[in-house]
N, CA, C and O atoms as a CHARMM CRD file, in Angstrom:
* protein
*
  216
    1    1 MET  N    -34.32300   4.43000 -25.83200 PROA 1      0.00000
    2    1 MET  CA   -34.33200   4.28200 -26.81900 PROA 1      0.00000
    3    1 MET  C    -33.70900   5.16800 -27.25600 PROA 1      0.00000
    4    1 MET  O    -34.19300   6.29500 -27.14800 PROA 1      0.00000
    5    2 LEU  N    -32.06600   4.95400 -28.08300 PROA 2      0.00000
    6    2 LEU  CA   -31.51400   6.04500 -28.81000 PROA 2      0.00000
    7    2 LEU  C    -31.85300   6.13900 -30.38900 PROA 2      0.00000
    8    2 LEU  O    -31.76900   5.25300 -31.23900 PROA 2      0.00000
    9    3 ALA  N    -32.15600   7.13600 -30.48400 PROA 3      0.00000
   10    3 ALA  CA   -32.50900   7.08700 -32.23900 PROA 3      0.00000
   11    3 ALA  C    -31.05000   7.12800 -32.64800 PROA 3      0.00000
   12    3 ALA  O    -29.96400   7.35600 -32.11500 PROA 3      0.00000
   13    4 PRO  N    -31.67700   6.70000 -34.21900 PROA 4      0.00000
   14    4 PRO  CA   -29.90400   6.51300 -35.75500 PROA 4      0.00000
   15    4 PRO  C    -29.88700   7.63900 -35.45900 PROA 4      0.00000
   16    4 PRO  O    -30.73700   8.52400 -35.36000 PROA 4      0.00000
   17    5 PHE  N    -27.68800   7.48000 -35.15800 PROA 5      0.00000
   18    5 PHE  CA   -26.90900   8.89300 -36.16300 PROA 5      0.00000
   19    5 PHE  C    -27.75800   9.41200 -37.05100 PROA 5      0.00000
   20    5 PHE  O    -27.90500  10.62700 -37.18100 PROA 5      0.00000
   21    6 SER  N    -28.39200   8.52500 -37.74200 PROA 6      0.00000
   22    6 SER  CA   -28.94500   9.39800 -39.00600 PROA 6      0.00000
   23    6 SER  C    -30.07700  10.48000 -39.00000 PROA 6      0.00000
   24    6 SER  O    -29.95000  11.55300 -39.58900 PROA 6      0.00000
   25    7 ASN  N    -31.18300  10.12700 -38.30000 PROA 7      0.00000
   26    7 ASN  CA   -32.06400  10.89700 -38.30000 PROA 7      0.00000
   27    7 ASN  C    -31.70600  12.74900 -37.09700 PROA 7      0.00000
   28    7 ASN  O    -32.40000  13.72400 -36.81000 PROA 7      0.00000
   29    8 TYR  N    -30.07700  12.24600 -36.74400 PROA 8      0.00000
   30    8 TYR  CA   -30.19200  14.03800 -36.79800 PROA 8      0.00000
   31    8 TYR  C    -30.21400  15.29600 -37.42000 PROA 8      0.00000
   32    8 TYR  O    -29.39700  15.53000 -38.31100 PROA 8      0.00000
   33    9 PRO  N    -30.90900  16.00800 -37.12700 PROA 9      0.00000
   34    9 PRO  CA   -30.73600  17.38100 -38.07100 PROA 9      0.00000
   35    9 PRO  C    -29.70600  17.62200 -38.81400 PROA 9      0.00000
   36    9 PRO  O    -29.80500  17.99300 -39.98400 PROA 9      0.00000
   37   10 VAL  N    -28.70200  17.45100 -38.25600 PROA 10     0.00000
   38   10 VAL  CA   -28.11500  18.11700 -37.93300 PROA 10     0.00000
   39   10 VAL  C    -26.84100  17.18100 -39.29800 PROA 10     0.00000
   40   10 VAL  O    -25.98100  17.69900 -40.01200 PROA 10     0.00000
   41   11 ASN  N    -27.16900  16.02300 -39.19800 PROA 11     0.00000
   42   11 ASN  CA   -26.23600  14.90400 -40.00600 PROA 11     0.00000
   43   11 ASN  C    -27.16700  14.72700 -41.41400 PROA 11     0.00000
   44   11 ASN  O    -26.53200  14.33700 -42.39300 PROA 11     0.00000
   45   12 GLU  N    -28.42600  14.94700 -41.57900 PROA 12     0.00000
   46   12 GLU  CA   -29.23700  15.46600 -42.22300 PROA 12     0.00000
   47   12 GLU  C    -28.98900  16.80400 -43.39500 PROA 12     0.00000
   48   12 GLU  O    -29.28800  16.75200 -44.58800 PROA 12     0.00000
   49   13 ALA  N    -28.34500  18.00900 -42.65300 PROA 13     0.00000
   50   13 ALA  CA   -27.83800  18.95700 -43.20000 PROA 13     0.00000
   51   13 ALA  C    -27.26800  18.48300 -44.12200 PROA 13     0.00000
   52   13 ALA  O    -27.61700  18.43200 -45.30100 PROA 13     0.00000
   53   14 PHE  N    -25.43300  17.73400 -43.12700 PROA 14     0.00000
   54   14 PHE  CA   -24.28200  17.70500 -43.75100 PROA 14     0.00000
   55   14 PHE  C    -24.35000  16.46400 -45.00300 PROA 14     0.00000
   56   14 PHE  O    -23.41800  16.42500 -45.80500 PROA 14     0.00000
   57   15 GLU  N    -25.21200  15.71200 -45.09200 PROA 15     0.00000
   58   15 GLU  CA   -25.76800  15.01700 -45.85700 PROA 15     0.00000
   59   15 GLU  C    -26.62400  15.71100 -47.65000 PROA 15     0.00000
   60   15 GLU  O    -26.38800  15.40600 -48.81900 PROA 15     0.00000
   61   16 ARG  N    -27.38600  16.47200 -47.16900 PROA 16     0.00000
   62   16 ARG  CA   -27.94900  17.54000 -48.26400 PROA 16     0.00000
   63   16 ARG  C    -26.37400  18.28000 -49.05900 PROA 16     0.00000
   64   16 ARG  O    -25.82100  18.31000 -50.15800 PROA 16     0.00000
   65   17 LEU  N    -26.20500  18.72000 -47.85700 PROA 17     0.00000
   66   17 LEU  CA   -25.10100  19.94000 -48.35400 PROA 17     0.00000
   67   17 LEU  C    -23.39300  18.86500 -48.82400 PROA 17     0.00000
   68   17 LEU  O    -22.46600  19.60100 -49.16400 PROA 17     0.00000
   69   18 MET  N    -23.12100  17.59800 -48.83000 PROA 18     0.00000
   70   18 MET  CA   -22.33000  16.69800 -49.28600 PROA 18     0.00000
   71   18 MET  C    -23.28800  15.94600 -50.76500 PROA 18     0.00000
   72   18 MET  O    -22.54400  15.21000 -51.41300 PROA 18     0.00000
   73   19 ALA  N    -24.12300  15.99300 -51.09700 PROA 19     0.00000
   74   19 ALA  CA   -24.91600  15.47300 -52.24000 PROA 19     0.00000
   75   19 ALA  C    -24.70200  16.69400 -52.50000 PROA 19     0.00000
   76   19 ALA  O    -23.57600  16.42900 -52.92200 PROA 19     0.00000
   77   20 GLU  N    -24.75700  17.68600 -52.61800 PROA 20     0.00000
   78   20 GLU  CA   -24.62700  19.33500 -53.41800 PROA 20     0.00000
   79   20 GLU  C    -23.19300  19.35300 -53.55200 PROA 20     0.00000
   80   20 GLU  O    -22.70200  19.22500 -54.67400 PROA 20     0.00000
   81   21 GLU  N    -22.80000  19.43100 -53.00100 PROA 21     0.00000
   82   21 GLU  CA   -21.39100  19.93500 -53.10000 PROA 21     0.00000
   83   21 GLU  C    -21.02700  17.84600 -54.16600 PROA 21     0.00000
   84   21 GLU  O    -22.13300  17.49600 -54.57700 PROA 21     0.00000
   85   22 ARG  N    -20.55700  17.37300 -54.33100 PROA 22     0.00000
   86   22 ARG  CA   -21.11800  16.11700 -55.48800 PROA 22     0.00000
   87   22 ARG  C    -21.55600  16.53800 -56.32500 PROA 22     0.00000
   88   22 ARG  O    -20.80800  16.67000 -57.29300 PROA 22     0.00000
   89   23 ALA  N    -22.86000  16.95400 -56.45600 PROA 23     0.00000
   90   23 ALA  CA   -23.37500  17.00300 -57.92000 PROA 23     0.00000
   91   23 ALA  C    -22.28200  17.92500 -58.61500 PROA 23     0.00000
   92   23 ALA  O    -21.64700  17.54000 -59.59700 PROA 23     0.00000
   93   24 ALA  N    -22.00500  19.96100 -57.65900 PROA 24     0.00000
   94   24 ALA  CA   -21.47100  20.46600 -57.99300 PROA 24     0.00000
   95   24 ALA  C    -20.27400  19.85300 -58.94200 PROA 24     0.00000
   96   24 ALA  O    -20.09000  20.24000 -60.09600 PROA 24     0.00000
   97   25 ARG  N    -19.54900  18.92200 -58.34000 PROA 25     0.00000
   98   25 ARG  CA   -18.50600  19.07000 -58.77300 PROA 25     0.00000
   99   25 ARG  C    -18.21600  18.16000 -60.25900 PROA 25     0.00000
  100   25 ARG  O    -17.37100  18.37300 -61.12800 PROA 25     0.00000
  101   26 ALA  N    -19.53900  16.79300 -60.14800 PROA 26     0.00000
  102   26 ALA  CA   -19.48300  16.33800 -61.33300 PROA 26     0.00000
  103   26 ALA  C    -19.95100  17.66900 -62.27900 PROA 26     0.00000
  104   26 ALA  O    -18.94800  18.21400 -62.74100 PROA 26     0.00000
  105   27 ALA  N    -20.94600  18.19300 -62.60000 PROA 27     0.00000
  106   27 ALA  CA   -21.58000  19.24200 -63.10000 PROA 27     0.00000
  107   27 ALA  C    -19.43200  20.38300 -63.73600 PROA 27     0.00000
  108   27 ALA  O    -19.33700  21.09900 -64.73200 PROA 27     0.00000
  109   28 ARG  N    -18.59500  20.16900 -63.02600 PROA 28     0.00000
  110   28 ARG  CA   -17.26000  21.27500 -62.97200 PROA 28     0.00000
  111   28 ARG  C    -16.99400  19.97400 -64.15800 PROA 28     0.00000
  112   28 ARG  O    -17.20300  20.08500 -65.36600 PROA 28     0.00000
  113   29 ALA  N    -16.59300  19.00700 -63.60300 PROA 29     0.00000
  114   29 ALA  CA   -16.03800  18.48200 -64.54300 PROA 29     0.00000
  115   29 ALA  C    -17.10600  17.24300 -66.18200 PROA 29     0.00000
  116   29 ALA  O    -17.09100  16.22700 -66.87700 PROA 29     0.00000
  117   30 ALA  N    -17.51000  17.97000 -65.97100 PROA 30     0.00000
  118   30 ALA  CA   -18.28100  17.25100 -67.49500 PROA 30     0.00000
  119   30 ALA  C    -18.44100  18.49900 -68.59700 PROA 30     0.00000
  120   30 ALA  O    -18.85800  18.49300 -69.75500 PROA 30     0.00000
  121   31 GLN  N    -17.89200  19.65200 -67.68100 PROA 31     0.00000
  122   31 GLN  CA   -17.18400  21.23600 -68.81000 PROA 31     0.00000
  123   31 GLN  C    -16.38700  20.26600 -69.58500 PROA 31     0.00000
  124   31 GLN  O    -16.05100  19.10200 -69.37000 PROA 31     0.00000
  125   32 PRO  N    -16.15900  21.20400 -70.67600 PROA 32     0.00000
  126   32 PRO  CA   -14.61000  21.13400 -71.41000 PROA 32     0.00000
  127   32 PRO  C    -13.79000  22.05900 -70.71300 PROA 32     0.00000
  128   32 PRO  O    -14.31400  23.10100 -70.31900 PROA 32     0.00000
  129   33 ARG  N    -12.04700  21.74900 -70.40200 PROA 33     0.00000
  130   33 ARG  CA   -11.77800  22.50500 -70.00100 PROA 33     0.00000
  131   33 ARG  C    -10.55200  23.05900 -71.41000 PROA 33     0.00000
  132   33 ARG  O    -10.14200  22.31000 -72.29600 PROA 33     0.00000
  133   34 ALA  N    -10.31100  24.04200 -71.29800 PROA 34     0.00000
  134   34 ALA  CA    -9.05600  24.79300 -71.67600 PROA 34     0.00000
  135   34 ALA  C     -7.62000  23.64800 -71.97700 PROA 34     0.00000
  136   34 ALA  O     -7.45900  23.02600 -70.92600 PROA 34     0.00000
  137   35 GLY  N     -6.54700  23.18500 -73.06500 PROA 35     0.00000
  138   35 GLY  CA    -6.16700  21.87200 -72.63500 PROA 35     0.00000
  139   35 GLY  C     -4.64600  23.55600 -72.13100 PROA 35     0.00000
  140   35 GLY  O     -4.60200  24.76600 -71.91200 PROA 35     0.00000
  141   36 LEU  N     -3.79000  22.36300 -72.22300 PROA 36     0.00000
  142   36 LEU  CA    -2.76700  23.03500 -71.63600 PROA 36     0.00000
  143   36 LEU  C     -1.70100  23.68000 -71.87100 PROA 36     0.00000
  144   36 LEU  O     -0.84800  23.79400 -70.99100 PROA 36     0.00000
  145   37 VAL  N     -1.48500  24.43500 -73.57600 PROA 37     0.00000
  146   37 VAL  CA    -1.47700  24.93200 -74.71000 PROA 37     0.00000
  147   37 VAL  C     -2.20500  25.66500 -74.19400 PROA 37     0.00000
  148   37 VAL  O     -1.81600  26.02800 -73.08400 PROA 37     0.00000
  149   38 GLN  N     -3.34200  26.15400 -74.59400 PROA 38     0.00000
  150   38 GLN  CA    -4.61900  27.18600 -75.09200 PROA 38     0.00000
  151   38 GLN  C     -4.08400  28.04200 -73.45400 PROA 38     0.00000
  152   38 GLN  O     -3.74600  29.22300 -73.51800 PROA 38     0.00000
  153   39 ARG  N     -4.07100  27.42000 -72.30300 PROA 39     0.00000
  154   39 ARG  CA    -4.43700  28.23200 -70.74700 PROA 39     0.00000
  155   39 ARG  C     -2.95900  28.64100 -70.97400 PROA 39     0.00000
  156   39 ARG  O     -3.08900  29.80100 -70.58300 PROA 39     0.00000
  157   40 ILE  N     -2.15700  28.58800 -71.18300 PROA 40     0.00000
  158   40 ILE  CA    -0.36900  28.81700 -71.21300 PROA 40     0.00000
  159   40 ILE  C     -0.14900  29.90700 -72.32000 PROA 40     0.00000
  160   40 ILE  O      0.69700  30.80100 -72.32400 PROA 40     0.00000
  161   41 LEU  N     -1.11000  29.62300 -73.26000 PROA 41     0.00000
  162   41 LEU  CA    -1.16800  31.38300 -74.15600 PROA 41     0.00000
  163   41 LEU  C     -2.37200  32.56400 -74.47400 PROA 41     0.00000
  164   41 LEU  O     -2.59500  33.59600 -75.10800 PROA 41     0.00000
  165   42 ASN  N     -3.05100  31.43100 -73.38300 PROA 42     0.00000
  166   42 ASN  CA    -4.00200  33.09600 -72.43000 PROA 42     0.00000
  167   42 ASN  C     -3.22700  33.46200 -71.51800 PROA 42     0.00000
  168   42 ASN  O     -3.33500  34.61200 -71.09200 PROA 42     0.00000
  169   43 ALA  N     -2.39100  32.71000 -71.06200 PROA 43     0.00000
  170   43 ALA  CA    -1.59600  33.52900 -70.15600 PROA 43     0.00000
  171   43 ALA  C     -0.20700  34.70400 -70.61200 PROA 43     0.00000
  172   43 ALA  O     -0.10900  35.90300 -70.35000 PROA 43     0.00000
  173   44 LEU  N      0.30600  34.20900 -71.02600 PROA 44     0.00000
  174   44 LEU  CA     0.64700  35.09800 -72.22700 PROA 44     0.00000
  175   44 LEU  C      0.11500  36.06900 -72.97400 PROA 44     0.00000
  176   44 LEU  O      0.75800  37.00600 -73.44700 PROA 44     0.00000
  177   45 SER  N     -1.01200  35.89000 -73.09800 PROA 45     0.00000
  178   45 SER  CA    -1.78200  37.00000 -74.30200 PROA 45     0.00000
  179   45 SER  C     -2.54400  37.76900 -73.25300 PROA 45     0.00000
  180   45 SER  O     -3.25700  38.71800 -73.57700 PROA 45     0.00000
  181   46 GLY  N     -2.40900  37.38500 -72.02700 PROA 46     0.00000
  182   46 GLY  CA    -3.14800  38.74000 -70.67400 PROA 46     0.00000
  183   46 GLY  C     -4.45300  37.76500 -70.70700 PROA 46     0.00000
  184   46 GLY  O     -4.93700  37.53400 -69.59900 PROA 46     0.00000
  185   47 THR  N     -5.00400  37.24200 -71.68500 PROA 47     0.00000
  186   47 THR  CA    -6.76800  37.06400 -72.00000 PROA 47     0.00000
  187   47 THR  C     -6.93200  36.36300 -70.30900 PROA 47     0.00000
  188   47 THR  O     -6.08800  35.91400 -69.53400 PROA 47     0.00000
  189   48 ARG  N     -8.00500  36.48300 -70.23900 PROA 48     0.00000
  190   48 ARG  CA    -8.57000  35.99200 -68.68300 PROA 48     0.00000
  191   48 ARG  C     -9.58300  35.15400 -69.01300 PROA 48     0.00000
  192   48 ARG  O    -10.24500  35.50600 -69.98900 PROA 48     0.00000
  193   49 PRO  N    -10.00600  33.76900 -68.27500 PROA 49     0.00000
  194   49 PRO  CA   -10.85900  33.16900 -69.01800 PROA 49     0.00000
  195   49 PRO  C    -12.49500  33.07600 -68.53900 PROA 49     0.00000
  196   49 PRO  O    -12.91600  33.22000 -67.39100 PROA 49     0.00000
  197   50 ALA  N    -13.17400  32.83200 -69.59700 PROA 50     0.00000
  198   50 ALA  CA   -14.73600  33.22100 -68.34200 PROA 50     0.00000
  199   50 ALA  C    -14.89200  32.53700 -66.88400 PROA 50     0.00000
  200   50 ALA  O    -14.54100  31.38800 -66.61800 PROA 50     0.00000
  201   51 ALA  N    -15.55200  33.56200 -65.88900 PROA 51     0.00000
  202   51 ALA  CA   -16.10900  32.73100 -64.91100 PROA 51     0.00000
  203   51 ALA  C    -17.25200  32.44600 -65.19900 PROA 51     0.00000
  204   51 ALA  O    -18.17600  33.00000 -65.79500 PROA 51     0.00000
  205   52 SER  N    -16.97200  30.86600 -64.36400 PROA 52     0.00000
  206   52 SER  CA   -18.49900  30.01900 -64.77800 PROA 52     0.00000
  207   52 SER  C    -18.73700  29.63100 -62.93200 PROA 52     0.00000
  208   52 SER  O    -19.09100  28.70200 -62.20600 PROA 52     0.00000
  209   53 HSD  N    -18.30300  30.93600 -62.86500 PROA 53     0.00000
  210   53 HSD  CA   -19.39500  30.23800 -60.78500 PROA 53     0.00000
  211   53 HSD  C    -20.56700  30.85000 -61.12400 PROA 53     0.00000
  212   53 HSD  O    -20.77800  31.55300 -62.11200 PROA 53     0.00000
  213   54 ALA  N    -21.18200  30.59900 -60.40700 PROA 54     0.00000
  214   54 ALA  CA   -22.50100  29.91300 -60.18400 PROA 54     0.00000
  215   54 ALA  C    -22.51000  31.10400 -58.97300 PROA 54     0.00000
  216   54 ALA  O    -23.47000  31.20000 -58.20900 PROA 54     0.00000
């Protein structure tokens, strides 16, 4: 009898990776973003936004 596809280690690793990616996207979406005008002013003044990459 064949094993279901969901039991394959590669598929399980892929599902874990996708769950981590969804969680990271949700965390980024929850962070407040500067408005368009503020981003334009920051670009014109030469200031760089704080990097929040983990």
